[in-house]
Amino acid sequence: MKITSVNVRKINKEGSRMKGIASVLLDDSFAVHDIRIIEGDNGLFIAMPSRKTATGAYRDIAHPINPEVRSMFEDAILDAYEKAEDEPNEKEDA
């Protein structure tokens, strides 16, 4: 499996730890959207797309099975994040 494309949209929302959203294309044939880029206490990390379950917990919809693949995703996404242009600040809902 090879990551063939990464698209990142930076988000500059005041007070938010979410710094961007990424989409990844695998082998030019499978896309994973809505991967969040989060500012954690120890730097940036990625959070895979998830949905809320009936119990109120969140469960990943798609995710790497082993640490090597997670690292491959994280390295590619964070590299693209560093190269992405800043977006205008998103408006906060009032």
mmCIF file of N, CA, C and O in Angstrom:
data_model
loop_
_atom_site.group_PDB
_atom_site.id
_atom_site.type_symbol
_atom_site.label_atom_id
_atom_site.label_comp_id
_atom_site.label_asym_id
_atom_site.label_seq_id
_atom_site.Cartn_x
_atom_site.Cartn_y
_atom_site.Cartn_z
ATOM 1 N N MET A 1 0.850 -1.176 0.000
ATOM 2 C CA MET A 1 0.000 0.000 0.000
ATOM 3 C C MET A 1 0.894 1.237 0.000
ATOM 4 O O MET A 1 1.870 1.315 0.733
ATOM 5 N N LYS A 2 0.480 2.210 -0.809
ATOM 6 C CA LYS A 2 1.250 3.445 -0.919
ATOM 7 C C LYS A 2 0.299 4.638 -0.861
ATOM 8 O O LYS A 2 -0.760 4.623 -1.486
ATOM 9 N N ILE A 3 0.694 5.650 -0.108
ATOM 10 C CA ILE A 3 -0.068 6.895 -0.109
ATOM 11 C C ILE A 3 0.337 7.661 -1.355
ATOM 12 O O ILE A 3 1.494 8.018 -1.518
ATOM 13 N N THR A 4 -0.631 7.882 -2.246
ATOM 14 C CA THR A 4 -0.316 8.525 -3.522
ATOM 15 C C THR A 4 -0.694 9.999 -3.553
ATOM 16 O O THR A 4 -0.234 10.720 -4.440
ATOM 17 N N SER A 5 -1.494 10.448 -2.598
ATOM 18 C CA SER A 5 -1.871 11.862 -2.561
ATOM 19 C C SER A 5 -2.373 12.221 -1.169
ATOM 20 O O SER A 5 -3.054 11.424 -0.529
ATOM 21 N N VAL A 6 -2.018 13.429 -0.728
ATOM 22 C CA VAL A 6 -2.522 13.956 0.549
ATOM 23 C C VAL A 6 -2.953 15.393 0.301
ATOM 24 O O VAL A 6 -2.186 16.198 -0.219
ATOM 25 N N ASN A 7 -4.181 15.712 0.664
ATOM 26 C CA ASN A 7 -4.682 17.085 0.596
ATOM 27 C C ASN A 7 -5.019 17.536 2.009
ATOM 28 O O ASN A 7 -5.682 16.810 2.748
ATOM 29 N N VAL A 8 -4.544 18.735 2.362
ATOM 30 C CA VAL A 8 -4.767 19.270 3.706
ATOM 31 C C VAL A 8 -5.391 20.647 3.597
ATOM 32 O O VAL A 8 -4.982 21.456 2.775
ATOM 33 N N ARG A 9 -6.388 20.883 4.437
ATOM 34 C CA ARG A 9 -6.974 22.216 4.575
ATOM 35 C C ARG A 9 -6.717 22.653 6.004
ATOM 36 O O ARG A 9 -7.214 22.045 6.959
ATOM 37 N N LYS A 10 -5.896 23.696 6.163
ATOM 38 C CA LYS A 10 -5.611 24.216 7.503
ATOM 39 C C LYS A 10 -6.827 24.956 8.037
ATOM 40 O O LYS A 10 -7.577 25.576 7.282
ATOM 41 N N ILE A 11 -7.000 24.879 9.349
ATOM 42 C CA ILE A 11 -8.093 25.575 10.022
ATOM 43 C C ILE A 11 -7.484 26.430 11.127
ATOM 44 O O ILE A 11 -6.741 25.926 11.970
ATOM 45 N N ASN A 12 -7.784 27.712 11.106
ATOM 46 C CA ASN A 12 -7.279 28.637 12.120
ATOM 47 C C ASN A 12 -8.460 29.183 12.909
ATOM 48 O O ASN A 12 -8.867 30.310 12.731
ATOM 49 N N LYS A 13 -9.017 28.362 13.769
ATOM 50 C CA LYS A 13 -10.164 28.757 14.568
ATOM 51 C C LYS A 13 -9.685 29.014 15.993
ATOM 52 O O LYS A 13 -9.143 28.118 16.640
ATOM 53 N N GLU A 14 -9.851 30.233 16.447
ATOM 54 C CA GLU A 14 -9.367 30.626 17.764
ATOM 55 C C GLU A 14 -9.922 29.723 18.855
ATOM 56 O O GLU A 14 -11.114 29.428 18.907
ATOM 57 N N GLY A 15 -9.040 29.239 19.720
ATOM 58 C CA GLY A 15 -9.451 28.408 20.840
ATOM 59 C C GLY A 15 -9.643 26.942 20.496
ATOM 60 O O GLY A 15 -9.950 26.143 21.371
ATOM 61 N N SER A 16 -9.459 26.568 19.239
ATOM 62 C CA SER A 16 -9.661 25.183 18.832
ATOM 63 C C SER A 16 -8.331 24.459 18.734
ATOM 64 O O SER A 16 -7.341 25.014 18.263
ATOM 65 N N ARG A 17 -8.322 23.199 19.158
ATOM 66 C CA ARG A 17 -7.116 22.382 19.027
ATOM 67 C C ARG A 17 -7.043 21.724 17.648
ATOM 68 O O ARG A 17 -6.002 21.195 17.280
ATOM 69 N N MET A 18 -8.155 21.744 16.897
ATOM 70 C CA MET A 18 -8.138 21.180 15.556
ATOM 71 C C MET A 18 -7.465 22.176 14.617
ATOM 72 O O MET A 18 -7.876 23.328 14.518
ATOM 73 N N LYS A 19 -6.413 21.739 13.964
ATOM 74 C CA LYS A 19 -5.602 22.615 13.120
ATOM 75 C C LYS A 19 -5.788 22.372 11.631
ATOM 76 O O LYS A 19 -5.344 23.167 10.809
ATOM 77 N N GLY A 20 -6.449 21.265 11.265
ATOM 78 C CA GLY A 20 -6.667 21.004 9.847
ATOM 79 C C GLY A 20 -7.442 19.720 9.617
ATOM 80 O O GLY A 20 -7.683 18.942 10.542
ATOM 81 N N ILE A 21 -7.825 19.542 8.354
ATOM 82 C CA ILE A 21 -8.535 18.343 7.895
ATOM 83 C C ILE A 21 -7.768 17.808 6.692
ATOM 84 O O ILE A 21 -7.396 18.574 5.803
ATOM 85 N N ALA A 22 -7.565 16.488 6.655
ATOM 86 C CA ALA A 22 -6.813 15.883 5.557
ATOM 87 C C ALA A 22 -7.634 14.811 4.852
ATOM 88 O O ALA A 22 -8.510 14.187 5.450
ATOM 89 N N SER A 23 -7.324 14.630 3.574
ATOM 90 C CA SER A 23 -7.826 13.517 2.775
ATOM 91 C C SER A 23 -6.624 12.806 2.198
ATOM 92 O O SER A 23 -5.667 13.444 1.757
ATOM 93 N N VAL A 24 -6.656 11.475 2.207
ATOM 94 C CA VAL A 24 -5.535 10.670 1.736
ATOM 95 C C VAL A 24 -6.029 9.724 0.649
ATOM 96 O O VAL A 24 -7.088 9.116 0.783
ATOM 97 N N LEU A 25 -5.259 9.619 -0.417
ATOM 98 C CA LEU A 25 -5.555 8.689 -1.503
ATOM 99 C C LEU A 25 -4.540 7.559 -1.440
ATOM 100 O O LEU A 25 -3.327 7.806 -1.401
ATOM 101 N N LEU A 26 -5.026 6.323 -1.399
ATOM 102 C CA LEU A 26 -4.164 5.147 -1.327
ATOM 103 C C LEU A 26 -4.132 4.437 -2.677
ATOM 104 O O LEU A 26 -5.199 4.140 -3.246
ATOM 105 N N ASP A 27 -2.938 4.167 -3.177
ATOM 106 C CA ASP A 27 -2.749 3.429 -4.429
ATOM 107 C C ASP A 27 -3.599 3.979 -5.574
ATOM 108 O O ASP A 27 -4.059 3.216 -6.431
ATOM 109 N N ASP A 28 -3.814 5.288 -5.586
ATOM 110 C CA ASP A 28 -4.635 5.936 -6.615
ATOM 111 C C ASP A 28 -6.008 5.282 -6.782
ATOM 112 O O ASP A 28 -6.613 5.355 -7.848
ATOM 113 N N SER A 29 -6.510 4.626 -5.709
ATOM 114 C CA SER A 29 -7.779 3.920 -5.878
ATOM 115 C C SER A 29 -8.689 3.895 -4.652
ATOM 116 O O SER A 29 -9.819 3.444 -4.753
ATOM 117 N N PHE A 30 -8.230 4.377 -3.489
ATOM 118 C CA PHE A 30 -9.078 4.370 -2.301
ATOM 119 C C PHE A 30 -8.812 5.636 -1.507
ATOM 120 O O PHE A 30 -7.658 5.935 -1.184
ATOM 121 N N ALA A 31 -9.874 6.374 -1.174
ATOM 122 C CA ALA A 31 -9.732 7.645 -0.468
ATOM 123 C C ALA A 31 -10.249 7.544 0.960
ATOM 124 O O ALA A 31 -11.240 6.859 1.227
ATOM 125 N N VAL A 32 -9.547 8.226 1.863
ATOM 126 C CA VAL A 32 -9.998 8.371 3.247
ATOM 127 C C VAL A 32 -10.079 9.871 3.508
ATOM 128 O O VAL A 32 -9.083 10.583 3.405
ATOM 129 N N HIS A 33 -11.285 10.363 3.835
ATOM 130 C CA HIS A 33 -11.519 11.784 4.062
ATOM 131 C C HIS A 33 -11.727 12.055 5.552
ATOM 132 O O HIS A 33 -11.946 11.150 6.342
ATOM 133 N N ASP A 34 -11.685 13.320 5.895
ATOM 134 C CA ASP A 34 -12.006 13.792 7.243
ATOM 135 C C ASP A 34 -11.064 13.275 8.324
ATOM 136 O O ASP A 34 -11.477 12.990 9.447
ATOM 137 N N ILE A 35 -9.779 13.189 8.003
ATOM 138 C CA ILE A 35 -8.771 12.885 9.007
ATOM 139 C C ILE A 35 -8.408 14.217 9.669
ATOM 140 O O ILE A 35 -8.002 15.152 8.997
ATOM 141 N N ARG A 36 -8.619 14.310 10.972
ATOM 142 C CA ARG A 36 -8.394 15.569 11.673
ATOM 143 C C ARG A 36 -6.942 15.686 12.129
ATOM 144 O O ARG A 36 -6.334 14.715 12.562
ATOM 145 N N ILE A 37 -6.415 16.902 12.049
ATOM 146 C CA ILE A 37 -5.081 17.214 12.558
ATOM 147 C C ILE A 37 -5.294 18.012 13.837
ATOM 148 O O ILE A 37 -5.921 19.077 13.819
ATOM 149 N N ILE A 38 -4.814 17.464 14.941
ATOM 150 C CA ILE A 38 -5.095 18.011 16.270
ATOM 151 C C ILE A 38 -3.794 18.454 16.938
ATOM 152 O O ILE A 38 -2.780 17.766 16.856
ATOM 153 N N GLU A 39 -3.856 19.593 17.635
ATOM 154 C CA GLU A 39 -2.728 20.057 18.446
ATOM 155 C C GLU A 39 -2.879 19.460 19.834
ATOM 156 O O GLU A 39 -3.771 19.829 20.595
ATOM 157 N N GLY A 40 -2.028 18.498 20.157
ATOM 158 C CA GLY A 40 -2.056 17.855 21.464
ATOM 159 C C GLY A 40 -1.037 18.483 22.400
ATOM 160 O O GLY A 40 -0.306 19.406 22.025
ATOM 161 N N ASP A 41 -0.962 17.977 23.606
ATOM 162 C CA ASP A 41 -0.010 18.490 24.590
ATOM 163 C C ASP A 41 1.434 18.249 24.159
ATOM 164 O O ASP A 41 2.331 18.969 24.569
ATOM 165 N N ASN A 42 1.658 17.225 23.321
ATOM 166 C CA ASN A 42 3.007 16.884 22.870
ATOM 167 C C ASN A 42 3.200 17.141 21.380
ATOM 168 O O ASN A 42 4.023 16.494 20.741
ATOM 169 N N GLY A 43 2.427 18.033 20.802
ATOM 170 C CA GLY A 43 2.553 18.357 19.389
ATOM 171 C C GLY A 43 1.371 17.856 18.577
ATOM 172 O O GLY A 43 0.370 17.398 19.121
ATOM 173 N N LEU A 44 1.511 17.964 17.250
ATOM 174 C CA LEU A 44 0.427 17.578 16.347
ATOM 175 C C LEU A 44 0.283 16.065 16.254
ATOM 176 O O LEU A 44 1.266 15.330 16.319
ATOM 177 N N PHE A 45 -0.971 15.613 16.103
ATOM 178 C CA PHE A 45 -1.246 14.206 15.828
ATOM 179 C C PHE A 45 -2.478 14.134 14.950
ATOM 180 O O PHE A 45 -3.180 15.136 14.750
ATOM 181 N N ILE A 46 -2.749 12.949 14.385
ATOM 182 C CA ILE A 46 -3.928 12.789 13.534
ATOM 183 C C ILE A 46 -4.988 11.978 14.266
ATOM 184 O O ILE A 46 -4.678 11.141 15.111
ATOM 185 N N ALA A 47 -6.243 12.258 13.935
ATOM 186 C CA ALA A 47 -7.379 11.498 14.451
ATOM 187 C C ALA A 47 -8.169 11.019 13.241
ATOM 188 O O ALA A 47 -8.574 11.830 12.395
ATOM 189 N N MET A 48 -8.360 9.731 13.150
ATOM 190 C CA MET A 48 -9.038 9.145 12.001
ATOM 191 C C MET A 48 -10.532 9.490 12.034
ATOM 192 O O MET A 48 -11.078 9.836 13.079
ATOM 193 N N PRO A 49 -11.203 9.395 10.869
ATOM 194 C CA PRO A 49 -12.636 9.703 10.831
ATOM 195 C C PRO A 49 -13.409 8.778 11.777
ATOM 196 O O PRO A 49 -13.104 7.586 11.868
ATOM 197 N N SER A 50 -14.366 9.350 12.488
ATOM 198 C CA SER A 50 -15.126 8.563 13.459
ATOM 199 C C SER A 50 -16.582 9.003 13.467
ATOM 200 O O SER A 50 -16.938 10.024 12.877
ATOM 201 N N ARG A 51 -17.388 8.206 14.150
ATOM 202 C CA ARG A 51 -18.797 8.570 14.333
ATOM 203 C C ARG A 51 -19.201 8.219 15.756
ATOM 204 O O ARG A 51 -18.584 7.384 16.410
ATOM 205 N N LYS A 52 -20.252 8.872 16.193
ATOM 206 C CA LYS A 52 -20.746 8.658 17.545
ATOM 207 C C LYS A 52 -21.628 7.407 17.560
ATOM 208 O O LYS A 52 -22.489 7.236 16.714
ATOM 209 N N THR A 53 -21.410 6.538 18.544
ATOM 210 C CA THR A 53 -22.214 5.323 18.671
ATOM 211 C C THR A 53 -23.462 5.611 19.500
ATOM 212 O O THR A 53 -23.599 6.698 20.076
ATOM 213 N N ALA A 54 -24.335 4.635 19.593
ATOM 214 C CA ALA A 54 -25.567 4.779 20.364
ATOM 215 C C ALA A 54 -25.286 5.028 21.847
ATOM 216 O O ALA A 54 -26.103 5.639 22.538
ATOM 217 N N THR A 55 -24.138 4.579 22.332
ATOM 218 C CA THR A 55 -23.788 4.760 23.751
ATOM 219 C C THR A 55 -23.129 6.106 24.012
ATOM 220 O O THR A 55 -22.814 6.427 25.153
ATOM 221 N N GLY A 56 -22.867 6.881 22.949
ATOM 222 C CA GLY A 56 -22.252 8.189 23.108
ATOM 223 C C GLY A 56 -20.740 8.190 22.932
ATOM 224 O O GLY A 56 -20.118 9.244 22.941
ATOM 225 N N ALA A 57 -20.159 7.017 22.777
ATOM 226 C CA ALA A 57 -18.716 6.917 22.536
ATOM 227 C C ALA A 57 -18.443 7.164 21.049
ATOM 228 O O ALA A 57 -19.351 7.119 20.220
ATOM 229 N N TYR A 58 -17.197 7.418 20.714
ATOM 230 C CA TYR A 58 -16.814 7.593 19.313
ATOM 231 C C TYR A 58 -16.032 6.376 18.863
ATOM 232 O O TYR A 58 -15.238 5.813 19.624
ATOM 233 N N ARG A 59 -16.284 5.965 17.616
ATOM 234 C CA ARG A 59 -15.624 4.791 17.043
ATOM 235 C C ARG A 59 -15.077 5.170 15.672
ATOM 236 O O ARG A 59 -15.795 5.758 14.855
ATOM 237 N N ASP A 60 -13.801 4.814 15.425
ATOM 238 C CA ASP A 60 -13.201 5.100 14.126
ATOM 239 C C ASP A 60 -13.937 4.348 13.021
ATOM 240 O O ASP A 60 -14.283 3.178 13.172
ATOM 241 N N ILE A 61 -14.155 5.037 11.913
ATOM 242 C CA ILE A 61 -14.779 4.434 10.736
ATOM 243 C C ILE A 61 -13.726 3.695 9.920
ATOM 244 O O ILE A 61 -13.957 2.600 9.438
ATOM 245 N N ALA A 62 -12.575 4.311 9.769
ATOM 246 C CA ALA A 62 -11.442 3.711 9.068
ATOM 247 C C ALA A 62 -10.198 4.036 9.875
ATOM 248 O O ALA A 62 -10.079 5.131 10.412
ATOM 249 N N HIS A 63 -9.285 3.072 9.982
ATOM 250 C CA HIS A 63 -8.084 3.322 10.777
ATOM 251 C C HIS A 63 -6.988 2.332 10.413
ATOM 252 O O HIS A 63 -7.264 1.228 9.951
ATOM 253 N N PRO A 64 -5.723 2.723 10.634
ATOM 254 C CA PRO A 64 -4.602 1.805 10.422
ATOM 255 C C PRO A 64 -4.671 0.663 11.438
ATOM 256 O O PRO A 64 -5.081 0.863 12.577
ATOM 257 N N ILE A 65 -4.231 -0.517 11.019
ATOM 258 C CA ILE A 65 -4.273 -1.692 11.887
ATOM 259 C C ILE A 65 -3.001 -1.836 12.722
ATOM 260 O O ILE A 65 -3.015 -2.406 13.793
ATOM 261 N N ASN A 66 -1.877 -1.305 12.221
ATOM 262 C CA ASN A 66 -0.628 -1.477 12.963
ATOM 263 C C ASN A 66 0.125 -0.147 13.063
ATOM 264 O O ASN A 66 -0.169 0.804 12.328
ATOM 265 N N PRO A 67 1.084 -0.059 13.974
ATOM 266 C CA PRO A 67 1.808 1.200 14.201
ATOM 267 C C PRO A 67 2.585 1.693 12.974
ATOM 268 O O PRO A 67 2.728 2.902 12.786
ATOM 269 N N GLU A 68 3.073 0.783 12.157
ATOM 270 C CA GLU A 68 3.840 1.193 10.976
ATOM 271 C C GLU A 68 2.961 1.966 9.991
ATOM 272 O O GLU A 68 3.371 2.993 9.448
ATOM 273 N N VAL A 69 1.752 1.485 9.781
ATOM 274 C CA VAL A 69 0.839 2.162 8.848
ATOM 275 C C VAL A 69 0.355 3.473 9.457
ATOM 276 O O VAL A 69 0.255 4.485 8.770
ATOM 277 N N ARG A 70 0.081 3.493 10.756
ATOM 278 C CA ARG A 70 -0.315 4.746 11.412
ATOM 279 C C ARG A 70 0.795 5.778 11.257
ATOM 280 O O ARG A 70 0.534 6.937 10.930
ATOM 281 N N SER A 71 2.030 5.375 11.445
ATOM 282 C CA SER A 71 3.161 6.279 11.291
ATOM 283 C C SER A 71 3.271 6.776 9.850
ATOM 284 O O SER A 71 3.550 7.955 9.614
ATOM 285 N N MET A 72 3.019 5.903 8.886
ATOM 286 C CA MET A 72 3.054 6.291 7.476
ATOM 287 C C MET A 72 2.006 7.379 7.205
ATOM 288 O O MET A 72 2.296 8.387 6.563
ATOM 289 N N PHE A 73 0.786 7.194 7.712
ATOM 290 C CA PHE A 73 -0.277 8.191 7.557
ATOM 291 C C PHE A 73 0.118 9.494 8.243
ATOM 292 O O PHE A 73 0.021 10.572 7.656
ATOM 293 N N GLU A 74 0.547 9.396 9.497
ATOM 294 C CA GLU A 74 0.865 10.593 10.266
ATOM 295 C C GLU A 74 2.004 11.385 9.624
ATOM 296 O O GLU A 74 1.922 12.605 9.497
ATOM 297 N N ASP A 75 3.056 10.707 9.194
ATOM 298 C CA ASP A 75 4.190 11.393 8.565
ATOM 299 C C ASP A 75 3.769 12.111 7.290
ATOM 300 O O ASP A 75 4.113 13.275 7.073
ATOM 301 N N ALA A 76 2.996 11.436 6.442
ATOM 302 C CA ALA A 76 2.570 12.034 5.170
ATOM 303 C C ALA A 76 1.629 13.217 5.404
ATOM 304 O O ALA A 76 1.753 14.266 4.760
ATOM 305 N N ILE A 77 0.690 13.067 6.338
ATOM 306 C CA ILE A 77 -0.291 14.125 6.597
ATOM 307 C C ILE A 77 0.368 15.334 7.254
ATOM 308 O O ILE A 77 0.132 16.478 6.846
ATOM 309 N N LEU A 78 1.209 15.108 8.250
ATOM 310 C CA LEU A 78 1.841 16.240 8.930
ATOM 311 C C LEU A 78 2.843 16.947 8.020
ATOM 312 O O LEU A 78 2.993 18.171 8.106
ATOM 313 N N ASP A 79 3.490 16.215 7.129
ATOM 314 C CA ASP A 79 4.372 16.843 6.139
ATOM 315 C C ASP A 79 3.555 17.741 5.209
ATOM 316 O O ASP A 79 3.933 18.884 4.937
ATOM 317 N N ALA A 80 2.412 17.246 4.732
ATOM 318 C CA ALA A 80 1.544 18.046 3.861
ATOM 319 C C ALA A 80 0.981 19.242 4.619
ATOM 320 O O ALA A 80 0.824 20.329 4.058
ATOM 321 N N TYR A 81 0.687 19.068 5.914
ATOM 322 C CA TYR A 81 0.179 20.163 6.735
ATOM 323 C C TYR A 81 1.204 21.294 6.808
ATOM 324 O O TYR A 81 0.863 22.466 6.665
ATOM 325 N N GLU A 82 2.456 20.944 7.031
ATOM 326 C CA GLU A 82 3.517 21.954 7.121
ATOM 327 C C GLU A 82 3.673 22.724 5.809
ATOM 328 O O GLU A 82 4.017 23.903 5.818
ATOM 329 N N LYS A 83 3.386 22.076 4.681
ATOM 330 C CA LYS A 83 3.542 22.704 3.367
ATOM 331 C C LYS A 83 2.289 23.448 2.913
ATOM 332 O O LYS A 83 2.350 24.243 1.980
ATOM 333 N N ALA A 84 1.157 23.181 3.556
ATOM 334 C CA ALA A 84 -0.119 23.782 3.139
ATOM 335 C C ALA A 84 -0.154 25.263 3.471
ATOM 336 O O ALA A 84 0.418 25.717 4.464
ATOM 337 N N GLU A 85 -0.857 26.007 2.635
ATOM 338 C CA GLU A 85 -1.038 27.439 2.887
ATOM 339 C C GLU A 85 -2.115 27.630 3.938
ATOM 340 O O GLU A 85 -3.057 26.854 4.040
ATOM 341 N N ASP A 86 -1.968 28.695 4.715
ATOM 342 C CA ASP A 86 -2.960 29.001 5.736
ATOM 343 C C ASP A 86 -4.267 29.436 5.092
ATOM 344 O O ASP A 86 -4.277 30.186 4.118
ATOM 345 N N GLU A 87 -5.369 28.947 5.659
ATOM 346 C CA GLU A 87 -6.707 29.353 5.234
ATOM 347 C C GLU A 87 -7.121 30.563 6.066
ATOM 348 O O GLU A 87 -6.640 30.746 7.187
ATOM 349 N N PRO A 88 -8.042 31.374 5.566
ATOM 350 C CA PRO A 88 -8.565 32.462 6.401
ATOM 351 C C PRO A 88 -9.245 31.867 7.643
ATOM 352 O O PRO A 88 -9.714 30.746 7.608
ATOM 353 N N ASN A 89 -9.271 32.624 8.724
ATOM 354 C CA ASN A 89 -9.922 32.146 9.944
ATOM 355 C C ASN A 89 -11.354 31.753 9.666
ATOM 356 O O ASN A 89 -12.088 32.462 8.986
ATOM 357 N N GLU A 90 -11.754 30.582 10.209
ATOM 358 C CA GLU A 90 -13.142 30.156 10.082
ATOM 359 C C GLU A 90 -13.958 30.937 11.099
ATOM 360 O O GLU A 90 -13.516 31.180 12.213
ATOM 361 N N LYS A 91 -15.174 31.288 10.713
ATOM 362 C CA LYS A 91 -16.045 32.022 11.618
ATOM 363 C C LYS A 91 -16.602 31.085 12.663
ATOM 364 O O LYS A 91 -17.032 29.976 12.362
ATOM 365 N N GLU A 92 -16.581 31.515 13.892
ATOM 366 C CA GLU A 92 -17.158 30.733 14.969
ATOM 367 C C GLU A 92 -18.650 30.942 14.995
ATOM 368 O O GLU A 92 -19.142 32.044 14.742
ATOM 369 N N ASP A 93 -19.400 29.870 15.278
ATOM 370 C CA ASP A 93 -20.854 29.998 15.385
ATOM 371 C C ASP A 93 -21.200 30.824 16.601
ATOM 372 O O ASP A 93 -20.666 30.605 17.684
ATOM 373 N N ALA A 94 -22.091 31.765 16.422
ATOM 374 C CA ALA A 94 -22.461 32.633 17.545
ATOM 375 C C ALA A 94 -23.794 32.205 18.118
ATOM 376 O O ALA A 94 -24.593 31.600 17.549
#
